Amino acid sequence: MSCEAPLVCDGRRPEGLCSDGAVAKGTPVLGALFAKMAHLEAASVPAFERLAEELAGHGAPEHLVRAARRSAKDEVRHAEAMESLARRHGAPMPELQVQPFQPRSLEALAIENAVEGCVRETYGALLAGWQARSAEDAQVRESLGTIAPDELRHAELSLAIDAWAMEQLSPEARERVNAARREAWRQLEQDASASHLPDEVVRLSGLPSADVASRLVRALASELMPGALA
């Protein structure tokens, strides 16, 4: 059984992420899938911790800073839950490697938030809810049923940060943020269309087929950024 380019959006990828969540060749496909999900959830912990520090440094409202810190704690639990599923299906937890963070501008923060939060993590929240309803594996449904509300809250945080940050930026900077956002939607649609999993993995994991995933991306993009995929 082989797995070709699964689309996994569980978590906010931090700048400087060096590891890819891959496991040894021959690892069961379902285990490898959950290992990749666990890796992304684990990577989200430093991503949110950094985000909280940066928001505070840029003078963001305190409720956004607190929400980012809470999200980091959520991701610790999510990574543990996905690691448990990975090990149950024969895969180890991949090593996480993230380069030391460097100071960056509010525009750089806003671009990352638009791509990783408003696009990828928001789609990830949709996927988590989909898996919680669709997975034939009861433990997957239970784990994702717990994770999905948190991921929805993280997506809402991304949109709130976006609204605040865009007010602080110049018109030229806002256009650069939106250009990155549009490109992220296009890339996500391409990734969704190319995401192919064996039928058994689709059933057990609850992930949508490539065709359904592509339609979900287009529907979400039409709501959040009309015209991005026109």
mmCIF file of C-alpha atoms in Angstrom:
data_model
loop_
_atom_site.group_PDB
_atom_site.id
_atom_site.type_symbol
_atom_site.label_atom_id
_atom_site.label_comp_id
_atom_site.label_asym_id
_atom_site.label_seq_id
_atom_site.Cartn_x
_atom_site.Cartn_y
_atom_site.Cartn_z
ATOM 1 C CA MET A 1 0.000 0.000 0.000
ATOM 2 C CA SER A 2 1.448 3.380 -0.983
ATOM 3 C CA CYS A 3 0.536 6.937 -0.128
ATOM 4 C CA GLU A 4 0.928 9.735 -2.660
ATOM 5 C CA ALA A 5 1.110 13.344 -1.468
ATOM 6 C CA PRO A 6 -1.446 13.407 1.367
ATOM 7 C CA LEU A 7 -2.639 16.917 2.203
ATOM 8 C CA VAL A 8 -2.230 17.522 5.922
ATOM 9 C CA CYS A 9 -2.914 20.963 7.408
ATOM 10 C CA ASP A 10 -2.997 20.136 11.096
ATOM 11 C CA GLY A 11 -1.126 23.027 12.601
ATOM 12 C CA ARG A 12 0.612 26.317 11.979
ATOM 13 C CA ARG A 13 4.074 25.802 10.478
ATOM 14 C CA PRO A 14 6.670 28.094 12.049
ATOM 15 C CA GLU A 15 9.251 29.975 10.025
ATOM 16 C CA GLY A 16 12.475 27.966 10.144
ATOM 17 C CA LEU A 17 10.818 24.533 10.273
ATOM 18 C CA CYS A 18 13.533 22.169 9.006
ATOM 19 C CA SER A 19 11.948 18.744 9.556
ATOM 20 C CA ASP A 20 9.178 17.348 7.354
ATOM 21 C CA GLY A 21 7.571 14.725 9.578
ATOM 22 C CA ALA A 22 8.644 11.852 7.344
ATOM 23 C CA VAL A 23 9.088 8.379 8.804
ATOM 24 C CA ALA A 24 11.046 5.344 7.639
ATOM 25 C CA LYS A 25 10.127 3.681 4.363
ATOM 26 C CA GLY A 26 7.864 0.714 4.974
ATOM 27 C CA THR A 27 5.977 2.351 7.848
ATOM 28 C CA PRO A 28 2.236 1.606 7.581
ATOM 29 C CA VAL A 29 0.520 4.355 5.599
ATOM 30 C CA LEU A 30 -2.009 5.209 8.295
ATOM 31 C CA GLY A 31 0.725 5.415 10.916
ATOM 32 C CA ALA A 32 2.837 7.640 8.661
ATOM 33 C CA LEU A 33 -0.152 9.918 8.110
ATOM 34 C CA PHE A 34 -0.782 10.388 11.822
ATOM 35 C CA ALA A 35 2.961 10.830 12.421
ATOM 36 C CA LYS A 36 2.970 13.708 9.945
ATOM 37 C CA MET A 37 -0.070 15.194 11.656
ATOM 38 C CA ALA A 38 1.642 14.828 15.052
ATOM 39 C CA HIS A 39 4.748 16.537 13.672
ATOM 40 C CA LEU A 40 2.720 19.515 12.425
ATOM 41 C CA GLU A 41 0.848 19.802 15.707
ATOM 42 C CA ALA A 42 4.161 19.744 17.587
ATOM 43 C CA ALA A 43 5.578 22.407 15.256
ATOM 44 C CA SER A 44 2.597 24.603 16.080
ATOM 45 C CA VAL A 45 3.691 24.856 19.717
ATOM 46 C CA PRO A 46 6.755 27.057 19.069
ATOM 47 C CA ALA A 47 4.846 28.802 16.283
ATOM 48 C CA PHE A 48 2.166 30.010 18.697
ATOM 49 C CA GLU A 49 4.689 30.762 21.442
ATOM 50 C CA ARG A 50 6.608 32.980 19.052
ATOM 51 C CA LEU A 51 3.390 34.538 17.782
ATOM 52 C CA ALA A 52 2.408 35.527 21.319
ATOM 53 C CA GLU A 53 5.789 37.166 21.916
ATOM 54 C CA GLU A 54 5.664 39.002 18.596
ATOM 55 C CA LEU A 55 2.116 40.212 19.102
ATOM 56 C CA ALA A 56 3.091 41.613 22.486
ATOM 57 C CA GLY A 57 6.151 43.262 20.967
ATOM 58 C CA HIS A 58 4.098 44.894 18.225
ATOM 59 C CA GLY A 59 1.553 46.247 20.702
ATOM 60 C CA ALA A 60 -1.335 43.935 19.856
ATOM 61 C CA PRO A 61 -4.373 43.798 22.154
ATOM 62 C CA GLU A 62 -3.749 41.638 25.206
ATOM 63 C CA HIS A 63 -6.616 39.266 24.377
ATOM 64 C CA LEU A 64 -4.825 38.257 21.159
ATOM 65 C CA VAL A 65 -1.593 37.619 23.058
ATOM 66 C CA ARG A 66 -3.412 35.489 25.644
ATOM 67 C CA ALA A 67 -5.219 33.539 22.934
ATOM 68 C CA ALA A 68 -1.942 32.755 21.171
ATOM 69 C CA ARG A 69 -0.443 31.449 24.417
ATOM 70 C CA ARG A 70 -3.517 29.329 25.047
ATOM 71 C CA SER A 71 -3.263 27.958 21.509
ATOM 72 C CA ALA A 72 0.314 26.814 22.150
ATOM 73 C CA LYS A 73 -0.932 24.791 25.116
ATOM 74 C CA ASP A 74 -3.721 23.327 22.980
ATOM 75 C CA GLU A 75 -1.183 22.164 20.414
ATOM 76 C CA VAL A 76 0.793 20.251 23.042
ATOM 77 C CA ARG A 77 -2.309 18.139 23.693
ATOM 78 C CA HIS A 78 -3.015 17.781 19.982
ATOM 79 C CA ALA A 79 0.517 16.547 19.283
ATOM 80 C CA GLU A 80 0.206 13.974 22.067
ATOM 81 C CA ALA A 81 -3.128 12.740 20.694
ATOM 82 C CA MET A 82 -1.772 12.399 17.147
ATOM 83 C CA GLU A 83 1.402 10.722 18.406
ATOM 84 C CA SER A 84 -0.778 8.173 20.203
ATOM 85 C CA LEU A 85 -2.631 7.425 16.958
ATOM 86 C CA ALA A 86 0.644 7.215 15.034
ATOM 87 C CA ARG A 87 2.151 4.716 17.472
ATOM 88 C CA ARG A 88 -1.066 2.706 17.517
ATOM 89 C CA HIS A 89 -0.704 2.332 13.751
ATOM 90 C CA GLY A 90 2.987 1.467 13.750
ATOM 91 C CA ALA A 91 4.760 4.807 13.334
ATOM 92 C CA PRO A 92 7.181 6.626 15.656
ATOM 93 C CA MET A 93 6.999 10.329 16.461
ATOM 94 C CA PRO A 94 9.165 12.199 13.913
ATOM 95 C CA GLU A 95 11.915 14.449 15.222
ATOM 96 C CA LEU A 96 11.043 18.151 15.211
ATOM 97 C CA GLN A 97 13.692 20.618 14.062
ATOM 98 C CA VAL A 98 13.082 24.375 14.080
ATOM 99 C CA GLN A 99 15.781 26.993 13.553
ATOM 100 C CA PRO A 100 16.148 29.759 16.155
ATOM 101 C CA PHE A 101 13.687 32.561 15.553
ATOM 102 C CA GLN A 102 14.849 35.980 14.382
ATOM 103 C CA PRO A 103 13.066 39.311 14.952
ATOM 104 C CA ARG A 104 10.792 40.325 12.073
ATOM 105 C CA SER A 105 8.457 43.088 11.013
ATOM 106 C CA LEU A 106 4.722 43.256 11.551
ATOM 107 C CA GLU A 107 4.297 42.802 7.809
ATOM 108 C CA ALA A 108 6.263 39.537 7.913
ATOM 109 C CA LEU A 109 4.143 38.365 10.846
ATOM 110 C CA ALA A 110 0.966 39.312 8.961
ATOM 111 C CA ILE A 111 2.051 37.430 5.847
ATOM 112 C CA GLU A 112 2.814 34.275 7.824
ATOM 113 C CA ASN A 113 -0.474 34.586 9.709
ATOM 114 C CA ALA A 114 -2.406 35.012 6.447
ATOM 115 C CA VAL A 115 -0.793 31.935 4.877
ATOM 116 C CA GLU A 116 -0.437 29.620 7.855
ATOM 117 C CA GLY A 117 -3.419 30.802 9.886
ATOM 118 C CA CYS A 118 -6.110 32.303 7.676
ATOM 119 C CA VAL A 119 -5.602 29.745 4.898
ATOM 120 C CA ARG A 120 -3.889 26.535 5.994
ATOM 121 C CA GLU A 121 -4.946 26.357 9.636
ATOM 122 C CA THR A 122 -8.493 27.413 8.795
ATOM 123 C CA TYR A 123 -8.703 24.613 6.250
ATOM 124 C CA GLY A 124 -7.142 22.331 8.852
ATOM 125 C CA ALA A 125 -9.960 23.187 11.250
ATOM 126 C CA LEU A 126 -12.449 22.200 8.554
ATOM 127 C CA LEU A 127 -10.588 18.927 8.011
ATOM 128 C CA ALA A 128 -10.516 18.147 11.730
ATOM 129 C CA GLY A 129 -14.278 18.503 11.929
ATOM 130 C CA TRP A 130 -14.679 16.401 8.783
ATOM 131 C CA GLN A 131 -12.519 13.615 10.239
ATOM 132 C CA ALA A 132 -14.354 13.731 13.562
ATOM 133 C CA ARG A 133 -17.579 12.970 11.683
ATOM 134 C CA SER A 134 -16.298 10.663 8.941
ATOM 135 C CA ALA A 135 -13.545 8.410 10.312
ATOM 136 C CA GLU A 136 -14.460 4.750 10.675
ATOM 137 C CA ASP A 137 -11.791 4.374 13.373
ATOM 138 C CA ALA A 138 -13.507 5.219 16.669
ATOM 139 C CA GLN A 139 -10.315 6.488 18.312
ATOM 140 C CA VAL A 140 -9.733 8.858 15.398
ATOM 141 C CA ARG A 141 -13.273 10.206 15.738
ATOM 142 C CA GLU A 142 -12.794 10.676 19.468
ATOM 143 C CA SER A 143 -9.399 12.382 19.145
ATOM 144 C CA LEU A 144 -10.441 14.675 16.306
ATOM 145 C CA GLY A 145 -13.731 15.421 18.024
ATOM 146 C CA THR A 146 -11.713 16.887 20.883
ATOM 147 C CA ILE A 147 -9.224 18.678 18.637
ATOM 148 C CA ALA A 148 -11.681 20.184 16.126
ATOM 149 C CA PRO A 149 -13.183 22.867 18.434
ATOM 150 C CA ASP A 150 -9.681 23.999 19.417
ATOM 151 C CA GLU A 151 -8.617 24.239 15.782
ATOM 152 C CA LEU A 152 -11.708 26.266 14.975
ATOM 153 C CA ARG A 153 -10.776 28.660 17.766
ATOM 154 C CA HIS A 154 -7.234 28.887 16.364
ATOM 155 C CA ALA A 155 -8.648 29.727 12.940
ATOM 156 C CA GLU A 156 -10.804 32.445 14.482
ATOM 157 C CA LEU A 157 -7.697 33.797 16.237
ATOM 158 C CA SER A 158 -5.865 33.939 12.906
ATOM 159 C CA LEU A 159 -8.685 35.977 11.394
ATOM 160 C CA ALA A 160 -8.737 38.309 14.409
ATOM 161 C CA ILE A 161 -4.969 38.825 14.195
ATOM 162 C CA ASP A 162 -5.324 39.484 10.479
ATOM 163 C CA ALA A 163 -7.984 42.134 11.067
ATOM 164 C CA TRP A 164 -5.834 43.880 13.681
ATOM 165 C CA ALA A 165 -2.554 43.674 11.741
ATOM 166 C CA MET A 166 -4.034 44.904 8.465
ATOM 167 C CA GLU A 167 -5.206 48.072 10.222
ATOM 168 C CA GLN A 168 -1.612 48.804 11.268
ATOM 169 C CA LEU A 169 -0.036 48.295 7.831
ATOM 170 C CA SER A 170 0.344 50.626 4.868
ATOM 171 C CA PRO A 171 -1.811 50.059 1.756
ATOM 172 C CA GLU A 172 1.244 48.657 -0.053
ATOM 173 C CA ALA A 173 1.992 46.228 2.767
ATOM 174 C CA ARG A 174 -1.657 45.147 2.911
ATOM 175 C CA GLU A 175 -1.554 44.321 -0.787
ATOM 176 C CA ARG A 176 1.557 42.191 -0.266
ATOM 177 C CA VAL A 177 -0.218 40.322 2.524
ATOM 178 C CA ASN A 178 -3.238 39.727 0.303
ATOM 179 C CA ALA A 179 -1.032 38.602 -2.588
ATOM 180 C CA ALA A 180 0.536 35.992 -0.302
ATOM 181 C CA ARG A 181 -2.939 34.971 0.862
ATOM 182 C CA ARG A 182 -4.168 34.506 -2.719
ATOM 183 C CA GLU A 183 -1.124 32.429 -3.598
ATOM 184 C CA ALA A 184 -1.665 30.296 -0.480
ATOM 185 C CA TRP A 185 -5.222 29.508 -1.575
ATOM 186 C CA ARG A 186 -3.982 28.551 -5.054
ATOM 187 C CA GLN A 187 -1.274 26.327 -3.608
ATOM 188 C CA LEU A 188 -3.716 24.714 -1.191
ATOM 189 C CA GLU A 189 -6.100 23.897 -4.027
ATOM 190 C CA GLN A 190 -3.256 22.342 -6.021
ATOM 191 C CA ASP A 191 -2.176 20.307 -3.005
ATOM 192 C CA ALA A 192 -5.749 19.162 -2.392
ATOM 193 C CA SER A 193 -6.188 18.071 -6.014
ATOM 194 C CA ALA A 194 -2.942 16.081 -5.850
ATOM 195 C CA SER A 195 -3.682 14.470 -2.490
ATOM 196 C CA HIS A 196 -4.294 10.763 -3.046
ATOM 197 C CA LEU A 197 -4.714 8.217 -0.276
ATOM 198 C CA PRO A 198 -5.627 4.520 -0.398
ATOM 199 C CA ASP A 199 -9.342 3.910 0.131
ATOM 200 C CA GLU A 200 -8.733 2.106 3.416
ATOM 201 C CA VAL A 201 -6.772 5.067 4.791
ATOM 202 C CA VAL A 202 -9.508 7.471 3.696
ATOM 203 C CA ARG A 203 -12.120 5.374 5.499
ATOM 204 C CA LEU A 204 -10.174 4.933 8.723
ATOM 205 C CA SER A 205 -8.721 8.452 8.942
ATOM 206 C CA GLY A 206 -11.834 10.248 7.754
ATOM 207 C CA LEU A 207 -9.843 12.475 5.405
ATOM 208 C CA PRO A 208 -11.685 13.472 2.217
ATOM 209 C CA SER A 209 -10.760 12.170 -1.220
ATOM 210 C CA ALA A 210 -8.754 14.463 -3.507
ATOM 211 C CA ASP A 211 -11.895 15.517 -5.370
ATOM 212 C CA VAL A 212 -13.819 16.315 -2.195
ATOM 213 C CA ALA A 213 -10.802 18.066 -0.647
ATOM 214 C CA SER A 214 -10.473 20.286 -3.709
ATOM 215 C CA ARG A 215 -14.149 21.233 -3.530
ATOM 216 C CA LEU A 216 -13.832 21.988 0.187
ATOM 217 C CA VAL A 217 -10.880 24.293 -0.470
ATOM 218 C CA ARG A 218 -12.759 26.143 -3.207
ATOM 219 C CA ALA A 219 -15.847 26.553 -1.041
ATOM 220 C CA LEU A 220 -13.816 27.858 1.894
ATOM 221 C CA ALA A 221 -11.824 30.231 -0.306
ATOM 222 C CA SER A 222 -15.016 31.620 -1.829
ATOM 223 C CA GLU A 223 -16.235 32.497 1.662
ATOM 224 C CA LEU A 224 -13.006 33.946 3.045
ATOM 225 C CA MET A 225 -11.417 35.498 -0.065
ATOM 226 C CA PRO A 226 -13.881 35.722 -2.957
ATOM 227 C CA GLY A 227 -12.143 35.630 -6.310
ATOM 228 C CA ALA A 228 -8.927 34.064 -5.026
ATOM 229 C CA LEU A 229 -9.510 30.916 -7.085
ATOM 230 C CA ALA A 230 -11.454 32.479 -9.942
#
